[in-house]
Coordinates of C-alpha atoms and ligand atoms in Angstrom, one line a residue:
M1 CA 132.5 102.2 105.4
D2 CA 131.6 99.9 102.5
I3 CA 129.4 102.2 100.6
K4 CA 131.1 102.6 97.3
V5 CA 128.0 103.2 95.2
K6 CA 126.3 106.6 95.0
T7 CA 122.8 106.0 96.3
P8 CA 120.3 108.4 94.7
Q9 CA 117.0 109.6 96.1
V10 CA 114.3 107.0 95.4
Q11 CA 111.7 107.9 92.8
N12 CA 108.6 106.2 91.4
F13 CA 108.8 105.0 87.9
I14 CA 105.6 105.5 86.0
N15 CA 105.1 105.4 82.2
G16 CA 108.8 105.4 81.6
E17 CA 109.5 108.5 83.7
F18 CA 111.0 108.9 87.2
S19 CA 109.1 111.2 89.5
R20 CA 109.0 112.0 93.1
N21 CA 105.3 112.0 93.5
G22 CA 104.5 110.4 96.9
Q23 CA 102.8 112.5 99.5
K24 CA 105.2 111.8 102.3
S25 CA 108.8 110.6 102.4
M26 CA 110.8 108.2 104.6
D27 CA 114.5 107.4 105.2
V28 CA 116.3 104.5 103.7
I29 CA 118.8 103.2 106.2
S30 CA 121.8 101.0 105.5
P31 CA 121.9 98.3 108.2
L32 CA 125.6 98.0 107.7
D33 CA 126.3 101.1 109.8
G34 CA 122.9 102.6 110.5
S35 CA 123.4 105.6 108.2
V36 CA 120.7 107.2 106.1
I37 CA 121.5 106.5 102.5
S38 CA 118.4 107.8 100.7
T39 CA 114.8 108.7 101.1
L40 CA 111.8 107.3 99.3
P41 CA 108.3 108.7 98.4
V42 CA 105.5 107.1 100.4
S43 CA 102.9 106.7 97.7
G44 CA 99.2 105.9 97.9
A45 CA 96.1 105.3 95.8
V46 CA 96.7 108.4 93.6
E47 CA 100.2 107.3 92.4
L48 CA 99.0 103.7 92.0
D49 CA 96.2 104.9 89.8
Q50 CA 98.7 106.7 87.5
A51 CA 100.8 103.6 87.3
V52 CA 97.7 101.4 86.5
T53 CA 96.6 103.8 83.8
A54 CA 100.1 103.7 82.2
A55 CA 100.2 99.9 82.3
Q56 CA 96.7 99.7 80.9
N57 CA 97.7 102.0 78.0
A58 CA 100.8 100.0 77.3
F59 CA 99.0 96.6 77.4
P60 CA 97.5 96.4 73.9
A61 CA 100.8 97.1 72.0
W62 CA 102.9 95.0 74.4
S63 CA 100.6 91.9 74.5
S64 CA 100.2 91.9 70.7
K65 CA 103.9 91.5 70.1
T66 CA 105.1 88.0 69.5
L67 CA 106.8 86.1 72.3
K68 CA 110.0 86.2 70.3
E69 CA 109.9 90.0 70.1
R70 CA 109.2 90.3 73.9
I71 CA 112.0 88.1 75.0
Q72 CA 114.6 90.2 73.0
V73 CA 114.2 92.9 75.7
F74 CA 115.2 90.4 78.3
F75 CA 118.2 89.1 76.4
R76 CA 119.5 92.7 76.4
Y77 CA 118.5 93.2 80.0
R78 CA 120.3 90.0 81.0
S79 CA 123.5 91.4 79.4
L80 CA 123.0 94.7 81.3
L81 CA 122.8 92.8 84.6
E82 CA 126.1 91.1 83.8
K83 CA 127.6 94.4 82.7
H84 CA 126.6 96.2 86.0
M85 CA 127.2 93.2 88.3
D86 CA 129.5 95.0 90.7
E87 CA 127.3 98.0 91.0
L88 CA 124.2 96.0 91.5
T89 CA 125.9 93.8 94.1
Q90 CA 127.1 96.9 96.0
L91 CA 123.6 98.2 96.0
V92 CA 122.2 95.0 97.5
H93 CA 125.0 94.9 100.1
V94 CA 124.4 98.5 101.1
E95 CA 120.7 98.5 101.3
N96 CA 120.1 95.0 102.7
G97 CA 123.3 94.5 104.8
K98 CA 124.2 91.0 103.5
T99 CA 127.8 90.3 102.6
Y100 CA 129.2 91.3 99.2
G101 CA 129.5 87.6 98.3
E102 CA 125.9 86.9 99.2
A103 CA 124.7 90.0 97.3
R104 CA 126.6 88.9 94.2
A105 CA 125.1 85.4 94.4
E106 CA 121.7 87.1 94.5
V107 CA 122.3 89.1 91.3
E108 CA 123.6 85.9 89.6
K109 CA 120.4 84.2 90.5
S110 CA 118.5 87.1 88.9
I111 CA 120.4 86.4 85.7
E112 CA 119.4 82.8 85.9
L113 CA 115.8 83.9 86.3
C114 CA 116.0 86.0 83.2
E115 CA 117.5 83.0 81.3
F116 CA 114.3 81.1 82.2
A117 CA 112.2 83.9 81.0
V118 CA 114.0 84.1 77.6
S119 CA 113.5 80.4 77.2
M120 CA 109.8 80.8 77.2
P121 CA 109.3 80.0 73.5
Q122 CA 110.7 76.5 74.3
I123 CA 108.3 76.2 77.2
I124 CA 105.1 77.5 75.8
T125 CA 104.5 75.3 72.9
N126 CA 100.7 75.5 73.2
E127 CA 98.5 72.5 72.4
I128 CA 96.7 71.4 69.3
Q129 CA 94.8 68.3 68.5
E130 CA 92.3 67.0 65.8
V131 CA 89.5 66.1 68.1
S132 CA 87.0 65.0 65.4
R133 CA 87.7 64.6 61.7
G134 CA 88.5 68.0 60.3
V135 CA 87.9 69.7 63.7
E136 CA 90.9 71.0 65.7
C137 CA 91.1 72.3 69.2
R138 CA 93.9 74.5 70.3
I139 CA 94.9 76.1 73.6
E140 CA 97.0 79.3 73.7
R141 CA 98.3 81.1 76.7
K142 CA 97.2 84.7 76.8
P143 CA 98.3 87.4 79.3
L144 CA 96.0 88.7 82.0
G145 CA 96.5 92.4 81.6
V146 CA 97.9 94.7 84.4
V147 CA 99.5 92.6 87.2
A148 CA 101.4 93.5 90.4
S149 CA 104.2 92.2 92.4
I150 CA 104.8 93.1 96.1
T151 CA 108.2 92.1 97.5
P152 CA 110.0 91.8 100.9
F153 CA 113.3 93.2 102.1
N154 CA 115.5 90.1 102.2
F155 CA 116.3 89.7 98.5
P156 CA 116.0 93.2 97.0
N157 CA 117.3 92.1 93.6
M158 CA 116.3 88.5 93.3
V159 CA 112.7 88.4 94.5
P160 CA 111.5 91.0 92.0
H161 CA 113.2 88.8 89.3
W162 CA 111.1 85.8 90.5
T163 CA 108.1 87.6 89.0
V164 CA 108.9 90.5 86.7
P165 CA 110.7 88.8 83.8
N166 CA 108.1 85.9 83.5
A167 CA 105.1 88.1 83.9
I168 CA 106.3 90.7 81.3
V169 CA 107.6 88.2 78.8
L170 CA 104.3 86.5 78.9
G171 CA 102.6 89.7 77.7
N172 CA 101.4 91.4 80.9
T173 CA 102.2 94.9 82.0
M174 CA 103.2 95.4 85.5
I175 CA 103.5 97.3 88.7
L176 CA 106.2 96.5 91.3
K177 CA 105.9 97.6 94.9
P178 CA 109.3 96.9 96.5
S179 CA 109.9 96.8 100.2
E180 CA 110.2 100.3 101.6
L181 CA 113.3 99.1 103.5
V182 CA 115.3 98.3 100.2
P183 CA 113.9 100.3 97.3
L184 CA 117.2 101.1 95.5
S185 CA 117.7 97.8 93.6
A186 CA 114.1 98.1 92.2
M187 CA 114.8 101.6 90.9
R188 CA 117.9 100.5 89.2
M189 CA 116.0 97.6 87.7
A190 CA 113.6 100.1 86.1
E191 CA 116.5 102.1 84.6
L192 CA 118.1 99.0 83.1
L193 CA 114.8 97.7 81.7
K194 CA 114.3 101.0 80.0
E195 CA 117.8 100.9 78.6
A196 CA 117.1 97.4 77.4
G197 CA 114.3 98.8 75.3
L198 CA 111.2 98.0 77.3
P199 CA 108.4 100.3 76.1
D200 CA 107.1 103.0 78.5
G201 CA 104.3 101.8 80.8
V202 CA 105.1 98.1 80.6
F203 CA 106.9 98.1 83.9
N204 CA 106.2 100.6 86.7
V205 CA 107.5 101.0 90.2
V206 CA 105.5 102.5 93.0
N207 CA 107.1 103.0 96.4
G208 CA 105.6 103.0 99.8
G209 CA 104.3 100.6 102.5
K210 CA 100.9 99.3 103.8
E211 CA 98.8 102.0 102.1
I212 CA 100.0 101.2 98.6
V213 CA 99.7 97.4 99.2
E214 CA 96.1 97.9 100.2
A215 CA 95.5 100.1 97.1
I216 CA 96.9 97.4 94.9
C217 CA 94.6 94.7 96.4
D218 CA 91.6 97.0 95.9
H219 CA 92.3 98.2 92.4
E220 CA 89.8 97.0 89.8
G221 CA 92.4 97.5 87.0
I222 CA 94.8 94.9 88.5
K223 CA 94.1 91.4 87.4
A224 CA 96.7 89.4 89.5
V225 CA 98.8 90.0 92.5
S226 CA 101.9 88.1 93.7
F227 CA 103.1 88.7 97.2
V228 CA 106.2 87.6 99.0
G229 CA 106.7 88.5 102.7
S230 CA 105.6 87.5 106.2
T231 CA 102.7 85.1 106.8
H232 CA 100.8 87.8 108.8
V233 CA 100.8 90.1 105.7
A234 CA 100.5 87.3 103.2
K235 CA 97.1 86.4 104.8
I236 CA 95.9 90.0 104.7
V237 CA 96.9 90.4 101.1
Y238 CA 95.5 87.0 100.0
K239 CA 92.2 87.7 101.6
R240 CA 91.8 91.3 100.4
S241 CA 93.0 90.6 96.9
S242 CA 90.9 87.5 96.4
S243 CA 87.8 89.2 97.8
N244 CA 88.3 91.8 95.1
L245 CA 88.3 89.0 92.5
Q246 CA 92.0 89.3 91.7
R247 CA 94.1 86.2 91.1
C248 CA 96.6 86.0 94.0
V249 CA 99.5 83.9 95.1
A250 CA 101.0 85.0 98.5
L251 CA 104.1 83.5 99.9
G252 CA 104.6 83.8 103.6
G253 CA 107.2 83.1 106.3
A254 CA 108.9 79.9 107.3
K255 CA 110.2 77.8 110.1
N256 CA 112.3 75.2 108.4
H257 CA 113.3 72.0 110.1
L258 CA 116.5 70.0 109.4
L259 CA 116.4 66.5 110.6
V260 CA 119.9 65.2 111.5
L261 CA 120.3 61.5 111.9
P262 CA 123.3 59.8 113.7
D263 CA 124.7 58.4 110.5
A264 CA 124.9 61.8 108.8
H265 CA 128.3 62.7 107.3
L266 CA 130.0 64.8 110.0
E267 CA 131.7 67.6 108.2
M268 CA 129.1 68.0 105.4
T269 CA 126.2 68.1 107.9
A270 CA 127.8 70.5 110.4
N271 CA 128.9 72.8 107.6
N272 CA 125.5 72.7 105.8
V273 CA 123.4 73.3 108.9
V274 CA 125.5 76.2 110.1
A275 CA 125.6 77.7 106.6
S276 CA 121.9 77.4 106.2
M277 CA 121.1 79.0 109.5
S278 CA 123.6 81.9 109.2
G279 CA 123.7 82.7 105.5
C280 CA 122.2 86.1 104.7
A281 CA 122.2 86.5 108.5
G282 CA 119.4 84.0 108.7
Q283 CA 117.1 86.3 106.8
R284 CA 116.1 83.7 104.2
C285 CA 112.8 82.0 104.0
M286 CA 114.8 78.8 103.2
A287 CA 117.1 79.1 106.3
A288 CA 117.4 76.3 108.8
A289 CA 115.5 77.4 111.9
V290 CA 115.2 74.2 113.9
M291 CA 117.6 71.3 113.9
V292 CA 115.9 68.1 115.1
G293 CA 118.7 65.9 116.4
V294 CA 117.7 62.3 116.3
D295 CA 119.3 60.0 118.9
K296 CA 123.1 60.3 119.2
V297 CA 124.2 63.5 117.3
Q298 CA 126.4 65.2 119.9
H299 CA 129.5 64.8 117.7
I300 CA 127.7 66.8 115.0
I301 CA 126.5 69.5 117.4
D302 CA 130.1 69.8 118.7
R303 CA 131.3 70.3 115.2
M304 CA 128.6 72.9 114.5
V305 CA 129.7 74.9 117.5
I306 CA 133.3 75.1 116.0
E307 CA 131.9 76.1 112.6
A308 CA 129.6 78.8 114.1
K309 CA 132.4 80.3 116.2
A310 CA 134.4 80.9 113.0
I311 CA 131.7 83.2 111.7
Q312 CA 132.4 86.9 112.2
P313 CA 129.7 89.6 112.2
G314 CA 130.9 92.3 109.7
G315 CA 133.2 89.8 108.1
N316 CA 131.6 86.6 106.7
L317 CA 128.3 87.5 108.4
G318 CA 126.2 90.5 107.3
S319 CA 123.9 92.6 109.4
V320 CA 120.2 92.1 110.1
I321 CA 117.9 94.6 108.5
S322 CA 117.1 97.0 111.4
K323 CA 117.5 97.9 115.0
E324 CA 114.0 96.4 115.6
A325 CA 115.0 93.1 114.0
K326 CA 118.2 92.9 116.2
E327 CA 116.2 93.6 119.3
R328 CA 113.5 91.1 118.3
I329 CA 116.1 88.3 117.6
E330 CA 118.0 88.9 120.8
G331 CA 114.7 88.9 122.7
Y332 CA 113.9 85.4 121.4
I333 CA 117.4 84.1 122.5
T334 CA 117.0 85.6 126.0
E335 CA 113.5 84.2 126.4
A336 CA 114.7 80.7 125.5
E337 CA 117.6 80.9 127.9
Q338 CA 115.2 82.0 130.7
Q339 CA 113.0 79.0 129.9
G340 CA 115.9 76.6 130.4
A341 CA 117.4 76.1 126.9
K342 CA 121.2 76.1 126.7
I343 CA 123.0 78.7 124.6
L344 CA 125.9 77.0 123.0
V345 CA 127.0 79.9 120.8
D346 CA 125.6 83.4 121.7
G347 CA 125.3 86.1 119.1
R348 CA 123.7 88.7 121.3
G349 CA 125.4 92.1 121.7
A350 CA 127.5 91.8 118.5
V351 CA 129.3 95.1 117.6
V352 CA 131.4 95.6 114.6
E353 CA 134.4 97.9 115.0
G354 CA 134.0 101.0 112.8
K355 CA 130.3 100.2 112.2
E356 CA 129.0 100.6 115.7
G357 CA 125.7 102.0 114.4
G358 CA 125.1 98.8 112.4
F359 CA 122.6 96.0 113.3
Y360 CA 124.6 92.8 113.9
V361 CA 123.7 89.6 115.6
G362 CA 126.3 86.8 115.7
P363 CA 125.5 83.2 114.9
T364 CA 123.6 81.6 117.7
I365 CA 123.0 77.9 118.6
I366 CA 120.4 77.1 121.2
D367 CA 120.3 73.5 122.5
Y368 CA 117.7 71.6 124.5
V369 CA 114.8 73.6 123.1
T370 CA 111.4 72.0 123.6
P371 CA 108.7 72.1 121.0
D372 CA 106.5 74.4 123.2
M373 CA 109.0 77.2 123.3
K374 CA 108.6 80.3 121.1
V375 CA 112.0 79.8 119.5
A376 CA 110.7 76.4 118.4
K377 CA 107.5 77.7 116.8
E378 CA 107.9 81.3 115.7
E379 CA 109.9 82.6 112.8
I380 CA 112.9 84.5 114.2
F381 CA 114.5 85.5 110.9
G382 CA 118.0 85.9 112.2
P383 CA 121.2 83.7 112.4
V384 CA 119.8 81.5 115.1
I385 CA 119.1 77.7 115.2
S386 CA 117.2 75.9 117.9
I387 CA 118.1 72.3 118.5
I388 CA 115.3 69.9 119.6
R389 CA 116.4 66.4 120.6
A390 CA 114.2 63.5 119.4
K391 CA 114.6 59.8 120.4
D392 CA 113.8 58.5 116.9
L393 CA 112.8 59.4 113.3
D394 CA 109.1 59.1 114.0
E395 CA 109.3 61.7 116.7
A396 CA 111.4 64.0 114.5
I397 CA 108.9 63.8 111.7
Q398 CA 106.1 64.5 114.1
I399 CA 107.9 67.6 115.3
E400 CA 108.4 68.8 111.8
N401 CA 104.8 68.1 110.9
S402 CA 103.5 70.1 113.8
S403 CA 104.8 73.4 112.5
N404 CA 102.2 75.8 111.1
Y405 CA 104.7 76.7 108.3
G406 CA 105.9 74.4 105.5
N407 CA 108.4 76.1 103.3
A408 CA 111.4 73.7 103.4
A409 CA 112.5 70.7 105.3
A410 CA 115.7 68.7 105.0
V411 CA 117.2 65.4 106.2
F412 CA 120.9 64.6 106.7
T413 CA 121.6 60.9 106.6
Q414 CA 123.6 58.4 104.5
S415 CA 120.6 56.0 104.4
G416 CA 118.5 56.2 101.3
G417 CA 115.6 54.4 103.0
L418 CA 115.5 56.9 105.9
A419 CA 115.8 59.9 103.6
K420 CA 112.9 58.6 101.5
R421 CA 110.7 58.4 104.6
V422 CA 111.4 62.0 105.3
M423 CA 110.9 63.0 101.7
E424 CA 107.4 61.4 101.9
A425 CA 106.4 62.4 105.3
A426 CA 107.6 66.0 105.7
S427 CA 104.9 68.6 105.5
A428 CA 106.8 71.2 103.4
G429 CA 106.8 72.3 99.8
M430 CA 110.6 72.0 99.2
I431 CA 112.6 69.1 100.6
G432 CA 116.4 68.7 100.9
V433 CA 118.4 65.5 101.3
N434 CA 121.8 66.4 102.6
I435 CA 121.1 70.0 101.3
G436 CA 120.6 72.8 103.9
V437 CA 118.9 75.3 101.6
P438 CA 116.9 73.2 99.1
V439 CA 115.9 75.9 96.7
P440 CA 114.6 74.4 93.4
R441 CA 116.4 75.8 90.4
E442 CA 114.7 76.8 87.2
P443 CA 112.7 75.3 85.5
F444 CA 111.5 73.8 88.8
S445 CA 109.2 76.1 90.7
F446 CA 109.5 77.7 94.1
G447 CA 106.8 77.6 96.7
G448 CA 105.9 76.2 100.2
W449 CA 103.0 74.6 101.8
N450 CA 100.7 75.3 104.8
E451 CA 101.1 78.9 106.1
S452 CA 104.1 79.5 103.9
K453 CA 102.0 80.0 100.8
F454 CA 98.4 80.9 100.0
G455 CA 96.9 80.4 96.6
V456 CA 97.3 77.8 93.8
G457 CA 100.6 77.1 92.1
D458 CA 104.2 78.3 92.8
I459 CA 105.8 81.7 92.1
T460 CA 108.6 80.7 89.7
G461 CA 109.4 78.2 87.0
R462 CA 106.8 76.4 85.0
S463 CA 104.2 77.0 87.6
S464 CA 104.4 80.7 87.2
V465 CA 103.4 80.4 83.5
E466 CA 100.0 79.2 84.7
F467 CA 99.8 82.1 87.2
W468 CA 100.6 84.9 84.7
T469 CA 98.4 83.6 81.8
Q470 CA 94.9 82.4 81.0
N471 CA 94.1 79.7 78.4
K472 CA 92.2 80.5 75.3
K473 CA 90.6 77.4 73.8
T474 CA 89.7 77.7 70.1
T475 CA 87.9 75.0 68.0
T476 CA 88.1 75.2 64.2
K477 CA 86.7 73.5 61.2
W478 CA 87.6 74.5 57.7
N479 CA 86.5 71.7 55.4
P480 CA 82.7 71.6 54.8
E481 CA 83.0 68.1 53.3
D482 CA 84.2 66.5 56.5
K483 CA 81.2 64.8 58.1
T484 CA 81.8 65.1 61.8
N485 CA 80.0 64.0 64.8
W486 CA 81.2 63.6 68.4
M487 CA 82.6 60.2 67.9
S488 CA 84.2 60.6 64.5
Ligands
NAD1 P1 106.7 92.0 105.3 O1 105.5 91.0 105.3 O2 106.8 92.8 106.5 O3 106.6 92.9 104.1 C1 106.4 92.4 102.8 C2 105.8 93.5 101.9 O4 104.5 93.8 102.5 C3 106.5 94.8 101.9 O5 106.5 95.3 100.6 C4 105.8 95.7 102.8 O6 105.8 97.1 102.5 C5 104.3 95.2 102.8 N1 103.6 95.3 104.1 C6 104.2 95.2 105.4 N2 103.2 95.3 106.3 C7 102.0 95.4 105.6 C8 100.7 95.5 106.0 N3 100.3 95.5 107.3 N4 99.7 95.6 105.1 C9 100.0 95.5 103.8 N5 101.3 95.5 103.3 C10 102.3 95.4 104.2 O7 108.0 91.0 105.1 P2 109.5 91.5 105.2 O8 109.8 91.7 106.6 O9 109.8 92.5 104.2 O10 110.2 90.1 104.7 C11 110.5 89.1 105.5 C12 109.4 88.0 105.5 O11 109.3 87.6 104.2 C13 109.8 86.8 106.3 O12 108.7 86.3 107.0 C14 110.2 85.8 105.2 O13 110.1 84.4 105.6 C15 109.3 86.1 104.1 N6 109.8 85.7 102.8 C16 109.2 84.6 102.3 C17 109.6 84.1 101.1 C18 109.0 82.9 100.5 O14 109.3 82.5 99.4 N7 108.0 82.2 101.2 C19 110.7 84.7 100.4 C20 111.3 85.8 101.0 C21 110.8 86.3 102.2

């Protein structure tokens, strides 16, 4: 099997120390072959409280350092990510099941996120203005205190890097609660941050599931919570955290529509749509889930079928996260078939030789889906695309707009005018034109609309600076001779 890295037992990381202090424990399973690769402590309010105390104690010293001093840690940490690239990539591959190449791209993206964080002195220039003669107003960005980040299974390395470098560089101290399905990358992150010189208590990791998330939302010592995961849990976290007067941004699930017009470039479109729906086994919140084919697009669909058939589970397609996920995804395909949709490429029942215990679903293309079917409306989170046929662009836009979600939407066309109509009308936070996975890169920020995100602002880029800081406004006057009034 592919497991080349030694996978240690998972521990909590509190005040610079690793300890196994959860009350219960659960297995960590590699979806590549279904084997148990580790166990993790299932922590609760007691362990969280220890982490919050450590982070509170670390806050005065860390927040009073200059920004320049704080970013030095992340310069060193960025080099460590590069140095350990292969090992970190293997870890993601083994715990999440995505291909080695996809796992490597994830770690590379984490490096880019660190590069944004270390550029913070160029971004936070504060503001100062002489508002009346001799009277100056200035605005400075100050950290909030102890903050928390709760992350999902699908990007074990990258999603924690959406939040941790920015929040810490900006002077906060932090608690990370990784997904219990993929806790190994987060533990390695803690080791490398310590090696990079981050003082004890500034970054803490507490493992577990629902119980620890609820404890985070209820803890009076935690000032802000960022959450990334399904819409169902995002709503729970957003409501609970906000009702306890924490600042919260909660990113949820997605059902991304790609609108394909008849004039779209054949090869580029077919390749992009298939790559978007099948990359990371469809377990991306930016994955294509519905293709709305406008008018005559049969030639593009035929080409997509050829592209999809070249994708091999266990080769250029990774596993899905669990047995339950495989069953859920296959259930959606079967239900659509029973309701009259046509399965053009069928990924059900995929088995990889030598990894029979793994959880694989092959690429699946379902045609003649109608907007009322479950496969058209619900997030499947697997390598599956549903094709809905629309007679014109207005109908296609209306189909996209009727989704409860709004993470991404894309249009494939060679017409600038038609692309612009979609850019304006699509009800989604991230729009692609001839791009199947329209992730905004730093310094642009990442975040959806509708039920794909709750709270103000986005989670990365410039927008995250607002989230992790509060403004201090100071008005000063030094010269007693200056005669000032409101209008001078
Ligand atoms: P999930 O919602 O099941 O879990 C996310 C986190 O919440 C985990 O840390 C988990 O331990 C915790 N959790 C689970 N159930 C809980 C409950 N009932 N109460 C409190 N906490 C709970 O999500 P997942 O399956 O790990 O990740 C996949 C989902 O994440 C998909 O819906 C995907 O679209 C979404 N996602 C969204 C984005 C985005 O940017 N919008 C990015 C990545 C993933």
